[in-house]
Amino acid sequence: MKSLGTPGSYEVSMYQKAWERSGLPNAAEVIEAVLDEMDEFYEGTQDPRCRPSAYNFNIAMSAWAKRGELDRVEYLFDRLNELYKSTGNKRLQFTNDNYKALLVALASSGKPDSGQKAIGLIARAESAREMDASAPVPRRNLYQFAFAAIGRSS
């Protein structure tokens, strides 16, 4: 990111998306490294334009999900949750796309507990909406991805 000057989260997301679409084998690593650098830059400058958003996290989560790296997706999901809880910054609030990335990773993981985790994730999304009207309403496709995870778990 240093080579990009001082871009905001929107400009960085375009850079991340270019990497995601590149099809290169190291794309997920680069996308997450950009996210890390973005977060470090924000911590050092407190420039609100440079604070990663849920969308920046989602690009990284989706890139790892496409590679079937459930552990990395869960790590980023938890990291985003911790940032949101510690700051209350609405730009860090989960979106349907964040839930979707984790559900896709669960569905493709083949792990025996992925169905149970998917059910828990849907319950979490529904509960978040009940407790906070600004949280996203879980979209129908989230349930479809959860059903896929349930169907593929043992």
PDB file of C-alpha atoms in Angstrom:
ATOM      1  CA  MET A   1       0.000   0.000   0.000  1.00  0.00           C
ATOM      2  CA  LYS A   2       2.923   2.327   0.597  1.00  0.00           C
ATOM      3  CA  SER A   3       3.553   2.328  -3.126  1.00  0.00           C
ATOM      4  CA  LEU A   4      -0.051   3.463  -3.643  1.00  0.00           C
ATOM      5  CA  GLY A   5       0.372   6.717  -1.723  1.00  0.00           C
ATOM      6  CA  THR A   6      -2.445   7.304   0.759  1.00  0.00           C
ATOM      7  CA  PRO A   7      -5.534   5.703  -0.721  1.00  0.00           C
ATOM      8  CA  GLY A   8      -8.775   5.288   1.157  1.00  0.00           C
ATOM      9  CA  SER A   9     -10.559   1.999   1.717  1.00  0.00           C
ATOM     10  CA  TYR A  10     -12.466   2.352  -1.571  1.00  0.00           C
ATOM     11  CA  GLU A  11      -9.307   2.690  -3.651  1.00  0.00           C
ATOM     12  CA  VAL A  12      -7.690  -0.174  -1.772  1.00  0.00           C
ATOM     13  CA  SER A  13     -10.751  -2.335  -2.415  1.00  0.00           C
ATOM     14  CA  MET A  14     -10.303  -1.797  -6.163  1.00  0.00           C
ATOM     15  CA  TYR A  15      -6.696  -2.947  -5.830  1.00  0.00           C
ATOM     16  CA  GLN A  16      -7.802  -5.965  -3.780  1.00  0.00           C
ATOM     17  CA  LYS A  17     -10.508  -6.836  -6.327  1.00  0.00           C
ATOM     18  CA  ALA A  18      -7.957  -6.692  -9.143  1.00  0.00           C
ATOM     19  CA  TRP A  19      -5.862  -9.243  -7.273  1.00  0.00           C
ATOM     20  CA  GLU A  20      -8.929 -11.377  -6.562  1.00  0.00           C
ATOM     21  CA  ARG A  21      -9.820 -11.452 -10.256  1.00  0.00           C
ATOM     22  CA  SER A  22      -6.238 -12.106 -11.336  1.00  0.00           C
ATOM     23  CA  GLY A  23      -6.463 -15.834 -10.755  1.00  0.00           C
ATOM     24  CA  LEU A  24      -2.864 -15.818  -9.535  1.00  0.00           C
ATOM     25  CA  PRO A  25      -2.034 -18.522  -7.001  1.00  0.00           C
ATOM     26  CA  ASN A  26      -0.834 -16.016  -4.383  1.00  0.00           C
ATOM     27  CA  ALA A  27      -3.804 -13.650  -4.721  1.00  0.00           C
ATOM     28  CA  ALA A  28      -5.336 -14.471  -1.316  1.00  0.00           C
ATOM     29  CA  GLU A  29      -2.019 -13.868   0.448  1.00  0.00           C
ATOM     30  CA  VAL A  30      -1.521 -10.524  -1.299  1.00  0.00           C
ATOM     31  CA  ILE A  31      -5.093  -9.423  -0.577  1.00  0.00           C
ATOM     32  CA  GLU A  32      -4.751 -10.237   3.118  1.00  0.00           C
ATOM     33  CA  ALA A  33      -1.316  -8.572   3.262  1.00  0.00           C
ATOM     34  CA  VAL A  34      -2.870  -5.408   1.792  1.00  0.00           C
ATOM     35  CA  LEU A  35      -5.610  -5.605   4.437  1.00  0.00           C
ATOM     36  CA  ASP A  36      -2.974  -5.959   7.173  1.00  0.00           C
ATOM     37  CA  GLU A  37      -0.989  -3.039   5.813  1.00  0.00           C
ATOM     38  CA  MET A  38      -4.134  -0.957   5.601  1.00  0.00           C
ATOM     39  CA  ASP A  39      -4.947  -1.703   9.244  1.00  0.00           C
ATOM     40  CA  GLU A  40      -1.384  -0.917  10.357  1.00  0.00           C
ATOM     41  CA  PHE A  41      -1.443   2.347   8.409  1.00  0.00           C
ATOM     42  CA  TYR A  42      -4.716   3.319  10.066  1.00  0.00           C
ATOM     43  CA  GLU A  43      -3.354   2.484  13.531  1.00  0.00           C
ATOM     44  CA  GLY A  44      -0.326   4.677  12.854  1.00  0.00           C
ATOM     45  CA  THR A  45      -2.140   7.649  11.362  1.00  0.00           C
ATOM     46  CA  GLN A  46      -5.752   7.409  12.603  1.00  0.00           C
ATOM     47  CA  ASP A  47      -6.742   8.601   9.135  1.00  0.00           C
ATOM     48  CA  PRO A  48     -10.379   7.437   8.910  1.00  0.00           C
ATOM     49  CA  ARG A  49     -10.142   7.094   5.115  1.00  0.00           C
ATOM     50  CA  CYS A  50      -7.605   4.308   5.594  1.00  0.00           C
ATOM     51  CA  ARG A  51      -9.582   2.244   8.096  1.00  0.00           C
ATOM     52  CA  PRO A  52     -10.416  -1.124   6.545  1.00  0.00           C
ATOM     53  CA  SER A  53     -14.120  -1.697   6.055  1.00  0.00           C
ATOM     54  CA  ALA A  54     -16.201  -4.864   6.167  1.00  0.00           C
ATOM     55  CA  TYR A  55     -15.936  -4.812   2.371  1.00  0.00           C
ATOM     56  CA  ASN A  56     -12.116  -4.899   2.471  1.00  0.00           C
ATOM     57  CA  PHE A  57     -12.335  -7.844   4.835  1.00  0.00           C
ATOM     58  CA  ASN A  58     -14.877  -9.539   2.602  1.00  0.00           C
ATOM     59  CA  ILE A  59     -12.581  -9.433  -0.412  1.00  0.00           C
ATOM     60  CA  ALA A  60      -9.898 -11.211   1.610  1.00  0.00           C
ATOM     61  CA  MET A  61     -12.403 -13.687   3.055  1.00  0.00           C
ATOM     62  CA  SER A  62     -13.794 -14.481  -0.395  1.00  0.00           C
ATOM     63  CA  ALA A  63     -10.330 -15.012  -1.843  1.00  0.00           C
ATOM     64  CA  TRP A  64      -9.508 -17.516   0.895  1.00  0.00           C
ATOM     65  CA  ALA A  65     -12.939 -19.176   0.561  1.00  0.00           C
ATOM     66  CA  LYS A  66     -12.301 -19.748  -3.150  1.00  0.00           C
ATOM     67  CA  ARG A  67      -9.134 -21.599  -2.169  1.00  0.00           C
ATOM     68  CA  GLY A  68     -11.019 -23.673   0.408  1.00  0.00           C
ATOM     69  CA  GLU A  69      -9.065 -22.200   3.312  1.00  0.00           C
ATOM     70  CA  LEU A  70     -11.724 -22.301   6.026  1.00  0.00           C
ATOM     71  CA  ASP A  71      -9.277 -21.484   8.827  1.00  0.00           C
ATOM     72  CA  ARG A  72      -8.200 -18.224   7.153  1.00  0.00           C
ATOM     73  CA  VAL A  73     -11.818 -17.208   6.488  1.00  0.00           C
ATOM     74  CA  GLU A  74     -12.768 -17.910  10.121  1.00  0.00           C
ATOM     75  CA  TYR A  75      -9.736 -15.955  11.327  1.00  0.00           C
ATOM     76  CA  LEU A  76     -10.675 -12.892   9.247  1.00  0.00           C
ATOM     77  CA  PHE A  77     -14.343 -13.186  10.260  1.00  0.00           C
ATOM     78  CA  ASP A  78     -13.341 -13.214  13.941  1.00  0.00           C
ATOM     79  CA  ARG A  79     -10.858 -10.383  13.425  1.00  0.00           C
ATOM     80  CA  LEU A  80     -13.554  -8.243  11.789  1.00  0.00           C
ATOM     81  CA  ASN A  81     -15.933  -9.026  14.639  1.00  0.00           C
ATOM     82  CA  GLU A  82     -13.350  -8.009  17.248  1.00  0.00           C
ATOM     83  CA  LEU A  83     -12.622  -4.741  15.424  1.00  0.00           C
ATOM     84  CA  TYR A  84     -16.319  -3.935  15.230  1.00  0.00           C
ATOM     85  CA  LYS A  85     -16.902  -4.767  18.902  1.00  0.00           C
ATOM     86  CA  SER A  86     -13.908  -2.718  20.044  1.00  0.00           C
ATOM     87  CA  THR A  87     -14.686   0.351  17.933  1.00  0.00           C
ATOM     88  CA  GLY A  88     -18.428   0.325  17.216  1.00  0.00           C
ATOM     89  CA  ASN A  89     -17.529   1.619  13.755  1.00  0.00           C
ATOM     90  CA  LYS A  90     -20.492   0.799  11.488  1.00  0.00           C
ATOM     91  CA  ARG A  91     -18.155   0.399   8.503  1.00  0.00           C
ATOM     92  CA  LEU A  92     -16.855  -2.710  10.287  1.00  0.00           C
ATOM     93  CA  GLN A  93     -20.285  -4.222  10.897  1.00  0.00           C
ATOM     94  CA  PHE A  94     -20.836  -7.613   9.263  1.00  0.00           C
ATOM     95  CA  THR A  95     -22.586  -7.579   5.922  1.00  0.00           C
ATOM     96  CA  ASN A  96     -24.432 -10.417   4.229  1.00  0.00           C
ATOM     97  CA  ASP A  97     -21.359 -10.860   2.066  1.00  0.00           C
ATOM     98  CA  ASN A  98     -19.162 -11.493   5.130  1.00  0.00           C
ATOM     99  CA  TYR A  99     -21.563 -14.189   6.297  1.00  0.00           C
ATOM    100  CA  LYS A 100     -21.711 -15.587   2.762  1.00  0.00           C
ATOM    101  CA  ALA A 101     -17.917 -15.901   2.486  1.00  0.00           C
ATOM    102  CA  LEU A 102     -17.796 -17.948   5.668  1.00  0.00           C
ATOM    103  CA  LEU A 103     -20.776 -20.080   4.621  1.00  0.00           C
ATOM    104  CA  VAL A 104     -19.140 -20.790   1.239  1.00  0.00           C
ATOM    105  CA  ALA A 105     -15.942 -21.833   3.014  1.00  0.00           C
ATOM    106  CA  LEU A 106     -17.923 -24.055   5.375  1.00  0.00           C
ATOM    107  CA  ALA A 107     -19.826 -25.660   2.489  1.00  0.00           C
ATOM    108  CA  SER A 108     -16.638 -26.434   0.587  1.00  0.00           C
ATOM    109  CA  SER A 109     -14.627 -27.574   3.610  1.00  0.00           C
ATOM    110  CA  GLY A 110     -16.051 -31.072   3.832  1.00  0.00           C
ATOM    111  CA  LYS A 111     -15.577 -30.970   7.606  1.00  0.00           C
ATOM    112  CA  PRO A 112     -18.092 -32.955   9.628  1.00  0.00           C
ATOM    113  CA  ASP A 113     -19.025 -29.993  11.840  1.00  0.00           C
ATOM    114  CA  SER A 114     -19.521 -27.517   8.985  1.00  0.00           C
ATOM    115  CA  GLY A 115     -23.297 -27.997   8.978  1.00  0.00           C
ATOM    116  CA  GLN A 116     -23.561 -27.218  12.687  1.00  0.00           C
ATOM    117  CA  LYS A 117     -21.299 -24.199  12.262  1.00  0.00           C
ATOM    118  CA  ALA A 118     -23.476 -22.975   9.381  1.00  0.00           C
ATOM    119  CA  ILE A 119     -26.614 -23.269  11.514  1.00  0.00           C
ATOM    120  CA  GLY A 120     -24.867 -21.327  14.277  1.00  0.00           C
ATOM    121  CA  LEU A 121     -23.768 -18.644  11.836  1.00  0.00           C
ATOM    122  CA  ILE A 122     -27.314 -18.161  10.520  1.00  0.00           C
ATOM    123  CA  ALA A 123     -28.587 -17.924  14.108  1.00  0.00           C
ATOM    124  CA  ARG A 124     -25.887 -15.341  14.801  1.00  0.00           C
ATOM    125  CA  ALA A 125     -26.914 -13.256  11.776  1.00  0.00           C
ATOM    126  CA  GLU A 126     -30.577 -13.406  12.802  1.00  0.00           C
ATOM    127  CA  SER A 127     -29.745 -12.515  16.401  1.00  0.00           C
ATOM    128  CA  ALA A 128     -27.577  -9.586  15.315  1.00  0.00           C
ATOM    129  CA  ARG A 129     -30.503  -8.198  13.344  1.00  0.00           C
ATOM    130  CA  GLU A 130     -32.911  -8.640  16.262  1.00  0.00           C
ATOM    131  CA  MET A 131     -30.553  -6.794  18.619  1.00  0.00           C
ATOM    132  CA  ASP A 132     -29.544  -4.028  16.201  1.00  0.00           C
ATOM    133  CA  ALA A 133     -31.853  -2.647  13.526  1.00  0.00           C
ATOM    134  CA  SER A 134     -28.835  -1.413  11.551  1.00  0.00           C
ATOM    135  CA  ALA A 135     -27.500  -4.980  11.162  1.00  0.00           C
ATOM    136  CA  PRO A 136     -28.305  -6.514   7.791  1.00  0.00           C
ATOM    137  CA  VAL A 137     -31.384  -8.666   7.338  1.00  0.00           C
ATOM    138  CA  PRO A 138     -30.082 -12.135   6.406  1.00  0.00           C
ATOM    139  CA  ARG A 139     -30.702 -12.633   2.687  1.00  0.00           C
ATOM    140  CA  ARG A 140     -32.241 -15.780   1.254  1.00  0.00           C
ATOM    141  CA  ASN A 141     -28.958 -16.856  -0.329  1.00  0.00           C
ATOM    142  CA  LEU A 142     -27.380 -17.131   3.129  1.00  0.00           C
ATOM    143  CA  TYR A 143     -29.856 -19.883   3.953  1.00  0.00           C
ATOM    144  CA  GLN A 144     -29.064 -21.592   0.646  1.00  0.00           C
ATOM    145  CA  PHE A 145     -25.336 -21.590   1.443  1.00  0.00           C
ATOM    146  CA  ALA A 146     -26.096 -22.870   4.949  1.00  0.00           C
ATOM    147  CA  PHE A 147     -28.146 -25.727   3.462  1.00  0.00           C
ATOM    148  CA  ALA A 148     -25.204 -26.550   1.185  1.00  0.00           C
ATOM    149  CA  ALA A 149     -22.883 -26.712   4.201  1.00  0.00           C
ATOM    150  CA  ILE A 150     -25.359 -28.936   6.029  1.00  0.00           C
ATOM    151  CA  GLY A 151     -25.745 -31.221   3.016  1.00  0.00           C
ATOM    152  CA  ARG A 152     -21.989 -31.592   2.560  1.00  0.00           C
ATOM    153  CA  SER A 153     -21.170 -32.243   6.207  1.00  0.00           C
ATOM    154  CA  SER A 154     -21.047 -35.778   7.518  1.00  0.00           C
TER     155      SER A 154
END
